[in-house]
Short mmCIF file of C-alpha atoms in Angstrom, two decimals:
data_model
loop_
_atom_site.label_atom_id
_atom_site.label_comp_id
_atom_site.label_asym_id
_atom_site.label_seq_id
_atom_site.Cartn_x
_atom_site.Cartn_y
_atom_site.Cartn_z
CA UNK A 1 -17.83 93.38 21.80
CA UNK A 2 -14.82 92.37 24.04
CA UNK A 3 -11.47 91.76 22.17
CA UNK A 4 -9.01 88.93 23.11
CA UNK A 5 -5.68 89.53 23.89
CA UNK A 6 -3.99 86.92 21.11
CA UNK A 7 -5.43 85.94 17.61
CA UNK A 8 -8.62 83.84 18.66
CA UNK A 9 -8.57 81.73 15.07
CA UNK A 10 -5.34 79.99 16.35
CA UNK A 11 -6.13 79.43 20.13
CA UNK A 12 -7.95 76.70 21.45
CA UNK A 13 -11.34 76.42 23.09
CA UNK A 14 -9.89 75.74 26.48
CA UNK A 15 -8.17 79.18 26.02
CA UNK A 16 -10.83 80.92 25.33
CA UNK A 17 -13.07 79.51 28.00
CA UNK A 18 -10.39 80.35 30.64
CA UNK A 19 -10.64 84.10 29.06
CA UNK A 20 -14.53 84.24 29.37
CA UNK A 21 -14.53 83.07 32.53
CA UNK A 22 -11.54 85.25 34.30
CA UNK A 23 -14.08 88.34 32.19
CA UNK A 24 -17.04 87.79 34.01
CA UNK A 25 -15.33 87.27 37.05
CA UNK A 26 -13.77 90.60 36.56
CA UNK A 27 -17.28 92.02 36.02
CA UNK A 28 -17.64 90.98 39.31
CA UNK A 29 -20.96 88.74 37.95
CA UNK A 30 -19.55 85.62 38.36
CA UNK A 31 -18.64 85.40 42.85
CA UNK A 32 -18.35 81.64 43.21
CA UNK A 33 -15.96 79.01 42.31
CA UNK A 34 -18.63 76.26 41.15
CA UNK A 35 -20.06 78.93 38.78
CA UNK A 36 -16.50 79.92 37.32
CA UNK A 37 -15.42 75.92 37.23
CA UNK A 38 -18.57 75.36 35.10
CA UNK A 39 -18.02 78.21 32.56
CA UNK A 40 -14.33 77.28 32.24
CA UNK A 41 -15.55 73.22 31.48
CA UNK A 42 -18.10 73.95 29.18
CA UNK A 43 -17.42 74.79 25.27
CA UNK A 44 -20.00 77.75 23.71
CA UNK A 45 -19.35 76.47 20.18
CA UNK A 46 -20.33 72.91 20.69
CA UNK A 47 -24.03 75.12 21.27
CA UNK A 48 -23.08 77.78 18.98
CA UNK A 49 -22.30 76.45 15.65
CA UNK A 50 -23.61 78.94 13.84
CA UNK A 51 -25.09 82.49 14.55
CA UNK A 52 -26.85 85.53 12.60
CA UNK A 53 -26.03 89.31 12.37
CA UNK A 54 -28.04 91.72 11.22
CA UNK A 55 -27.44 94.58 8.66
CA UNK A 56 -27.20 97.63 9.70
CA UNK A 57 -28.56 99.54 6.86
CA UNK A 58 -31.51 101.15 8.07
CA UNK A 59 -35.41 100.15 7.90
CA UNK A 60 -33.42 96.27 6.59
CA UNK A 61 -34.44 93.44 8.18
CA UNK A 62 -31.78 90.77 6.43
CA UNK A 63 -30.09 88.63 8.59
CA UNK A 64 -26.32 87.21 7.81
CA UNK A 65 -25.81 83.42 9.05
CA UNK A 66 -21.88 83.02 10.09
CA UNK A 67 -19.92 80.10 11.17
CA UNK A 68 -16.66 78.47 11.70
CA UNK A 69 -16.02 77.71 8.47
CA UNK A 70 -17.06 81.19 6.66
CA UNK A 71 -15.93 83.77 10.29
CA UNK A 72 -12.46 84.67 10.99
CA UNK A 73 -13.09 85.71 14.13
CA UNK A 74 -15.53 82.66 15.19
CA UNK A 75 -14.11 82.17 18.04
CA UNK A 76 -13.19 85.47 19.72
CA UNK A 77 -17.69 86.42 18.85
CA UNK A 78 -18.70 83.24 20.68
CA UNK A 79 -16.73 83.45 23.15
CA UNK A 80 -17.26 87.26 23.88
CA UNK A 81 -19.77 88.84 26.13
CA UNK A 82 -22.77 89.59 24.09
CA UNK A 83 -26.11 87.24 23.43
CA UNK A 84 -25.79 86.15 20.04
CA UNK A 85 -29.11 85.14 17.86
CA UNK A 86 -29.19 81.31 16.78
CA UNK A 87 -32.61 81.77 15.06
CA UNK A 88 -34.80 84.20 12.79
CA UNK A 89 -38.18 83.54 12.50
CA UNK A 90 -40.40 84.54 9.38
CA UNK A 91 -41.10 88.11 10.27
CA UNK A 92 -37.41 88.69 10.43
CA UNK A 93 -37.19 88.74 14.16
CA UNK A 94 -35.15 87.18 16.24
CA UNK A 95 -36.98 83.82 17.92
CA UNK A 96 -34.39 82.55 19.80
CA UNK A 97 -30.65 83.34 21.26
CA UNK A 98 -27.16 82.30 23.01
CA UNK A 99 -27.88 84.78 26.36
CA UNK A 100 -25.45 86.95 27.08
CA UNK A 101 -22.99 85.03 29.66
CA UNK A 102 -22.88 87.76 32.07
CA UNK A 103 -26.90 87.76 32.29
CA UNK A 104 -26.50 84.22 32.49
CA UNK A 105 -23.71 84.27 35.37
CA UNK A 106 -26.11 86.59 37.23
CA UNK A 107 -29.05 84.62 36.74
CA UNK A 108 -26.90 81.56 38.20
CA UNK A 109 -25.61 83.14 40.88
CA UNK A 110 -28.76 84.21 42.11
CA UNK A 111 -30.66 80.81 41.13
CA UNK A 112 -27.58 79.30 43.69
CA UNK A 113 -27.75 75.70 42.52
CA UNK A 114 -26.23 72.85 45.00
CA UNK A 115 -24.97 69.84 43.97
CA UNK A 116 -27.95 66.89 43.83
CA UNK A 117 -30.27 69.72 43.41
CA UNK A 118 -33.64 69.22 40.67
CA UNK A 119 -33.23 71.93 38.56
CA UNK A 120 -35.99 72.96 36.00
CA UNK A 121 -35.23 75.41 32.74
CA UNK A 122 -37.99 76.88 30.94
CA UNK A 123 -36.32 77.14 27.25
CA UNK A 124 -33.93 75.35 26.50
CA UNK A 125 -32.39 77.15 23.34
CA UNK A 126 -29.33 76.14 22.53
CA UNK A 127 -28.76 74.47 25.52
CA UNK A 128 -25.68 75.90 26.43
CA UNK A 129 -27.32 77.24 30.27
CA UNK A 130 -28.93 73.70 30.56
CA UNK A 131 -25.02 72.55 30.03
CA UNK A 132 -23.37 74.60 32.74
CA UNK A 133 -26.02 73.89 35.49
CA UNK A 134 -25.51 70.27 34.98
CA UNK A 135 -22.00 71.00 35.76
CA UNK A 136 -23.86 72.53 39.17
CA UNK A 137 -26.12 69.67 39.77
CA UNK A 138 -23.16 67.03 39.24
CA UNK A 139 -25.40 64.92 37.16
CA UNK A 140 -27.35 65.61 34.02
CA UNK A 141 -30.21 63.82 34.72
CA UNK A 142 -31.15 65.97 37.44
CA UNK A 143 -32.01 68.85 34.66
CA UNK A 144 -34.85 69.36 33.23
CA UNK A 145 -35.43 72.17 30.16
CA UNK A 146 -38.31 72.34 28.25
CA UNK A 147 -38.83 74.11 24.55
CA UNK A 148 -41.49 74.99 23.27
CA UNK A 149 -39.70 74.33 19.85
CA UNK A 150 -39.06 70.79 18.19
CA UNK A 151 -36.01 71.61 16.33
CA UNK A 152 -34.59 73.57 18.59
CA UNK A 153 -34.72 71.30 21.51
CA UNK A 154 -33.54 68.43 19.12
CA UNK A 155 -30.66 70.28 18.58
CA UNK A 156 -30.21 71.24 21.84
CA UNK A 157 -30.58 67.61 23.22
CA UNK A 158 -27.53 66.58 20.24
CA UNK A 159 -25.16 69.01 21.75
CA UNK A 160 -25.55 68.68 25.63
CA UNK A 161 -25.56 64.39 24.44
CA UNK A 162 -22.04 65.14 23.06
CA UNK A 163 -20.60 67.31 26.05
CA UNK A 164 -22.37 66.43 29.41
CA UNK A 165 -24.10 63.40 28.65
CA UNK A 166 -28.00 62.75 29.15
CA UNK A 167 -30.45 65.68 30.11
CA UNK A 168 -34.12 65.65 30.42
CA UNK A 169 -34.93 68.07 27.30
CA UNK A 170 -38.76 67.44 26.45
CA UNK A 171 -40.67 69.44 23.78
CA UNK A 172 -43.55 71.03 25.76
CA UNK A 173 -45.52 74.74 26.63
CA UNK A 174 -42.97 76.18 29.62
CA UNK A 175 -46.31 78.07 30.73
CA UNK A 176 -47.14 74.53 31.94
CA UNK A 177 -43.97 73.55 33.69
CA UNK A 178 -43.15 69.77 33.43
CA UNK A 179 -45.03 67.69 36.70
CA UNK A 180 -43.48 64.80 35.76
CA UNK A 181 -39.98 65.78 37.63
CA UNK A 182 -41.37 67.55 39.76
CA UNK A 183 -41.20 68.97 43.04
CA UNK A 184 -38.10 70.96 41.75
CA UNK A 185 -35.66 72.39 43.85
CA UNK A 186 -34.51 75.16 41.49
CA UNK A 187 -36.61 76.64 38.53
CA UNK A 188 -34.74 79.17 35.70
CA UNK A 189 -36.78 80.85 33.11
CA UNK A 190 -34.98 82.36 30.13
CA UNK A 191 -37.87 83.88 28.75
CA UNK A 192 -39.98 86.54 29.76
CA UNK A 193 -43.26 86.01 31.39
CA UNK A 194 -45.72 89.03 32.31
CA UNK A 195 -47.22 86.67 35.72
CA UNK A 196 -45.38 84.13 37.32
CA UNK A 197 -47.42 80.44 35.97
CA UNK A 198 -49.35 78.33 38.34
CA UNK A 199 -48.09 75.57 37.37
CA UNK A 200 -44.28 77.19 38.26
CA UNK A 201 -45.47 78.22 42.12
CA UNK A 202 -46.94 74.14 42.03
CA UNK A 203 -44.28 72.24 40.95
CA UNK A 204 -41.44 74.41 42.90
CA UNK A 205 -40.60 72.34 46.38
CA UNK A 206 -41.00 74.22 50.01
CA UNK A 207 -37.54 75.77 50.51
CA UNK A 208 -36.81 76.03 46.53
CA UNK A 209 -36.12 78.82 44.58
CA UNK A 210 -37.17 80.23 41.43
CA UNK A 211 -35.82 82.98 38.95
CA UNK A 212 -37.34 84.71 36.32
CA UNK A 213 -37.73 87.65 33.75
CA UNK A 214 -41.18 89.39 34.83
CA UNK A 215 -42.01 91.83 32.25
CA UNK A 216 -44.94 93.73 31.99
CA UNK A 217 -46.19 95.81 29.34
CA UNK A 218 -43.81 98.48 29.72
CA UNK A 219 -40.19 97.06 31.47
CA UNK A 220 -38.54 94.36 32.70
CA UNK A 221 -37.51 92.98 36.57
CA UNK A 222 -35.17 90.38 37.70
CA UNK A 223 -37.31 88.28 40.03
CA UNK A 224 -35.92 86.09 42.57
CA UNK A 225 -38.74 83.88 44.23
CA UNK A 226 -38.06 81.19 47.34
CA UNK A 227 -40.72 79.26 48.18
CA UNK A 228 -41.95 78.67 52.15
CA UNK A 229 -42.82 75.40 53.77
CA UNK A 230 -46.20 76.45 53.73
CA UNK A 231 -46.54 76.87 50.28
CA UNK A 232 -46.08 80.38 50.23
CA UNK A 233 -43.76 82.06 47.93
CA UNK A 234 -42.51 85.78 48.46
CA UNK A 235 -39.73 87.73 46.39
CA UNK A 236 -37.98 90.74 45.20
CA UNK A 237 -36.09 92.40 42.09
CA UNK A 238 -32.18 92.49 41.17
CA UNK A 239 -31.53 96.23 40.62
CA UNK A 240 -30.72 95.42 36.91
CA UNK A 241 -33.50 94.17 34.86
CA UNK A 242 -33.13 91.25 32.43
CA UNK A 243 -34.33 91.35 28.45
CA UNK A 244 -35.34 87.95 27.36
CA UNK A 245 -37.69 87.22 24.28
CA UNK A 246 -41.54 86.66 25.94
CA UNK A 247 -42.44 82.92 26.47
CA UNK A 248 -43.98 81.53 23.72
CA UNK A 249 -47.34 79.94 25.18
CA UNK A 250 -51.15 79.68 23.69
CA UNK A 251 -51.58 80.72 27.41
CA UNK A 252 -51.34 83.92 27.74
CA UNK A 253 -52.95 86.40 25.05
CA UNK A 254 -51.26 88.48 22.68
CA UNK A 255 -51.15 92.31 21.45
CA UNK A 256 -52.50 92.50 17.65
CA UNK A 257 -49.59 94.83 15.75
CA UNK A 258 -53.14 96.18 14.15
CA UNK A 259 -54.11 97.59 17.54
CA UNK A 260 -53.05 101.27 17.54
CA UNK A 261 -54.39 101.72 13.80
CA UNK A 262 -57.92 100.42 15.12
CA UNK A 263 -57.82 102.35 18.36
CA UNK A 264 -57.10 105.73 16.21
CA UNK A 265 -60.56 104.91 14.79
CA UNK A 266 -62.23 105.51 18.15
CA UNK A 267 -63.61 108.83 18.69
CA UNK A 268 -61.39 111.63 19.90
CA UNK A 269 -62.49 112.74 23.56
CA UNK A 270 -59.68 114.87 24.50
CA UNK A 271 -57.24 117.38 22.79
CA UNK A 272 -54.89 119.06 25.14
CA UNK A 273 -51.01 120.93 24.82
CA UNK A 274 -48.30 120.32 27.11
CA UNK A 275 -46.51 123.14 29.38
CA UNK A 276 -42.70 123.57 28.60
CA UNK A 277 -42.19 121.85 32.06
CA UNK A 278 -44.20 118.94 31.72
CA UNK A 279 -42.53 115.89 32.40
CA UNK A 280 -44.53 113.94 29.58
CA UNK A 281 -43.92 112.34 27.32
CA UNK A 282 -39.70 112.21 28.34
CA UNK A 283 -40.99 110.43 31.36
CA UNK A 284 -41.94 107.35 29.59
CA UNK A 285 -37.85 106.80 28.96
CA UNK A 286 -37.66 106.24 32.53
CA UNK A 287 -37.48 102.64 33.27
CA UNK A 288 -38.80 103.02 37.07
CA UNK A 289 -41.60 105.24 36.15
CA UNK A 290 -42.81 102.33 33.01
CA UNK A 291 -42.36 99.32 35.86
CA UNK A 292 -44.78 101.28 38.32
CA UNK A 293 -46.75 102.36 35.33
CA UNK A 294 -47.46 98.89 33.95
CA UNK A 295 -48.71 97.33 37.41
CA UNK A 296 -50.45 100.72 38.37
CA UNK A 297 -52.47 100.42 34.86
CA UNK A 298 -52.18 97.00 33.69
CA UNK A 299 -52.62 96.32 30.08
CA UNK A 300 -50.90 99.75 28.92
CA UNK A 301 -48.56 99.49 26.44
CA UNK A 302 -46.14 102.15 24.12
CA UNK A 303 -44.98 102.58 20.70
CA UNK A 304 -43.33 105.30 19.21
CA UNK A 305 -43.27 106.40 15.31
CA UNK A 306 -41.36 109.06 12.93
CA UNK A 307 -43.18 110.25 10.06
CA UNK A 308 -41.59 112.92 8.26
CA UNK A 309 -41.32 116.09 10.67
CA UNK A 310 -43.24 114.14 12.73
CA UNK A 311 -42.98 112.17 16.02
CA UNK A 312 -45.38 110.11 17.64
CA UNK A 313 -45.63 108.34 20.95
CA UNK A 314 -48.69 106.01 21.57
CA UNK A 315 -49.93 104.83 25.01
CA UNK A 316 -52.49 102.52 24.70
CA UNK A 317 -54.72 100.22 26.70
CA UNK A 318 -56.50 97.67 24.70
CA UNK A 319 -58.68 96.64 27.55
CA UNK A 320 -60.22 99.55 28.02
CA UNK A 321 -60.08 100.48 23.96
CA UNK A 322 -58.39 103.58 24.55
CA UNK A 323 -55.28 105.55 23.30
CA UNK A 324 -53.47 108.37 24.06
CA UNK A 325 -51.41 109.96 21.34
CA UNK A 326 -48.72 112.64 21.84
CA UNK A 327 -46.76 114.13 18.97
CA UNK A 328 -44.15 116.57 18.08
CA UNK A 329 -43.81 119.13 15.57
CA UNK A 330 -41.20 122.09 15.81
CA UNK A 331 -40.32 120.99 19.33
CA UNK A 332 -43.74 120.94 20.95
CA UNK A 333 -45.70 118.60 22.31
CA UNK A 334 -49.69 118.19 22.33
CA UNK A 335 -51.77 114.86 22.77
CA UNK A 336 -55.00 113.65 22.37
CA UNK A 337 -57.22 110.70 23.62
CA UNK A 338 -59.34 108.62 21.67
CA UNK A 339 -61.95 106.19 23.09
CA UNK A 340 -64.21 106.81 26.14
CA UNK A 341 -61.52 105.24 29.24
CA UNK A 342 -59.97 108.31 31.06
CA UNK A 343 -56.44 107.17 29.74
CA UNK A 344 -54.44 110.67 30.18
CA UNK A 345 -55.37 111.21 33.60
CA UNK A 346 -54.83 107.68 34.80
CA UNK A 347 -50.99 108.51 33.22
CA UNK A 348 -50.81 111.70 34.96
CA UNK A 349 -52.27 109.92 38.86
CA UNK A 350 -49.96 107.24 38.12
CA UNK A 351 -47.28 109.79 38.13
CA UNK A 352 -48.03 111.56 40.85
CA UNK A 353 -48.78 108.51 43.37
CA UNK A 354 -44.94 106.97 41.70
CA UNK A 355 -43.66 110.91 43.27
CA UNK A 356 -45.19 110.49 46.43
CA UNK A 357 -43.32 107.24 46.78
CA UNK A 358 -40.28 108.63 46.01
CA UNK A 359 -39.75 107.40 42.72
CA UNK A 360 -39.00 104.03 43.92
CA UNK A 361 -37.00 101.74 41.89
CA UNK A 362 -37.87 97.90 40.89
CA UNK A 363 -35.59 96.72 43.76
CA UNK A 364 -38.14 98.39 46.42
CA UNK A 365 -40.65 96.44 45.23
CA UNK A 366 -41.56 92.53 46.73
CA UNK A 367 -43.98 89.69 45.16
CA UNK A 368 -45.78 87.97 47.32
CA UNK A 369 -47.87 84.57 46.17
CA UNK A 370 -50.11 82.52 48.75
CA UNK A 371 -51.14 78.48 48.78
CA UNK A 372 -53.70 79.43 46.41
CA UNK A 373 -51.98 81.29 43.86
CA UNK A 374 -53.27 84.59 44.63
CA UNK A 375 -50.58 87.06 43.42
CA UNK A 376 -49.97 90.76 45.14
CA UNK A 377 -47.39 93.28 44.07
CA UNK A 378 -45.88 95.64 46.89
CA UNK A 379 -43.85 99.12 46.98
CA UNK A 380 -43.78 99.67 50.81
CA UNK A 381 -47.33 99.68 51.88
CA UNK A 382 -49.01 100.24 48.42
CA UNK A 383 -50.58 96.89 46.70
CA UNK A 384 -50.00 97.86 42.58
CA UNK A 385 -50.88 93.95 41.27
CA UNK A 386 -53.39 91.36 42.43
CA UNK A 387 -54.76 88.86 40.52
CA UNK A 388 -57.11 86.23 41.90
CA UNK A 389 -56.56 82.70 42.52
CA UNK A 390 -56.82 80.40 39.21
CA UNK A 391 -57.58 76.82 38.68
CA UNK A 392 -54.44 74.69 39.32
CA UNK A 393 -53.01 72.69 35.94
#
């Protein structure tokens, strides 16, 4: 956590704005002046009022809510680099966040924002990003953010009312976009999304520009997306990936935690060891190998577990009800497959075709999506992802 240089709890807001700002721009995230005069205007806490910590004792789940009134240092955590959670859900997860402002200076920078420009956010969260691209726009009511949440874009509404004035935040499924703005010139999602929406690609103007979290099963890609006067849309990745919480949508389908327990129950096919040099399972740390693993066999996903001596990785494919299990014990490795798909070698060709390409990176890799939504993936010649055209919203 970054540390001011005076004693936060008697400095004022326009202090510590001027401090966040000059930090980012010394991260080099933060290139332009409009960007840097909109992060210096706009106050974190009037979106931040309160935030939660976790403790740190293991296998605890308990969250700690702190505020102005109860935190010392207030000040100095809101206005320091790191996201900060605003909301805990039932489970004990986190459900939704302040980003982090250097992932949101990036995001910015590449969204590129001109004044008079219609901007839409998918999640609005606090609304503290909805805040500082109003500031970009020059007039609120040129922003639109939808949340999926009532309360939370209630709240969000209450704060950017107090500091910028008027924006457009309707309660409403992102998945779906919001036509009634629409064409938009610039779209921002700060949530995850494993496809890019119809409904985005349709409501984006020719000549606009979208940005966006794609994550797949296994990793995550900063996509930048511009949008041709024919109604084709091509893109590519930031070298850095972005971590946002997935999009909450009755769209898209979702991963039962009960999945590798009932795929264990499927009848073992294969039992095999693993040579000393084997790049498996270390392999699945590797962030470049997971991105062209997820689009080269869609649907995959990993867990690990400890018990006791023991440790477990799990690569699974619900689609094709089939799991590959490796574990550990005294430092070696064996695996096994159970269910009838040929799981462990489609790991092992996915490796092998990711060598031949060099290992390539999610920066080598372009998006490409025609008139009619039909989506393709590329790494040089090589088409990883296509799925076919789907009904327009």
């Amino acid at each position: 956590m970054s540390t001011f240089p005076f004693n936060s709890a008697t400095q004022s807001s326009a202090e510590a704005r001027q401090y966040l700002a000059d930090e980012l721009v010394s991260k080099g995230v933060i290139k332009t002046a409009a960007i840097r005069k909109a992060f210096e205007a706009i106050p974190r806490e009037r979106f931040v009022p309160f935030f939660y910590e976790r403790d740190e004792a293991p296998k605890r789940r308990e969250w700690t809510r702190y505020d102005a009134a109860n935190t010392q240092d207030y000040m100095q955590i809101v206005y320091s680099d790191e996201a900060l959670v605003t909301q805990v859900n039932e489970r004990g997860w986190p459900s939704s966040s302040s980003s982090m402002p250097t992932v949101m200076a990036l995001m910015l920078e590449a969204l590129d924002i001109k004044p008079g420009q219609r901007v839409l956010e998918i999640g609005a969260g606090t609304g503290y990003n909805v805040a500082i691209m109003t500031m970009l726009t020059g007039d609120p009511r040129l922003v639109t953010s939808i949340e999926i949440d009532k309360g939370l874009a209630q709240q969000a509404q209450q704060a950017l009312l107090g500091t910028v004035g008027l924006v457009n935040v309707v309660v409403g499924d992102g998945y779906r976009g919001y036509p009634e703005h629409a064409p938009y010139d610039r779209i921002i999602a700060t949530a995850s999304v494993p496809l890019i929406p119809p409904a985005w690609t349709q409501q984006l103007g020719p000549g606009g520009r979208l940005v966006t979290d794609l994550h797949g099963s296994l990793a995550s890609g900063f996509l930048i997306m511009e949008k041709a006067q024919d109604g084709n849309i091509s893109g590519h990745f930031q070298e850095r990936p972005l971590h946002f919480m997935p999009l909450i949508t009755e769209q898209l389908p979702q991963t039962s935690f009960d999945t590798v327990k009932n795929l264990l129950l499927e009848p073992r096919r294969e039992l095999f060891p693993l040579a000393n040099n084997s790049p498996f399972p270390d392999i699945f740390e590797n962030h470049s190998y997971r991105w062209f693993l997820q689009w080269f066999l869609p649907d995959t996903h990993i867990s690990r577990q400890i018990m006791g001596d023991v440790t477990y990785i799990y690569l699974y494919n619900p689609k094709h009800c089939t799991i590959l299990r490796f574990q550990q014990l005294n430092g070696k490795w064996a695996g096994d497959v159970h269910g009838s798909y040929p799981l462990w070698q489609k790991i092992q060709d996915a490796y092998a075709t990711w060598e031949v390409l060099k290992r390539p990176a999610p920066q080598h890799y372009r998006l490409e999506i025609n008139a009619h939504n039909q989506t393709v993936l590329y790494v040089g010649t090589l088409s990883l992802l296509v799925n076919a055209p789907q009904k327009r919203a």
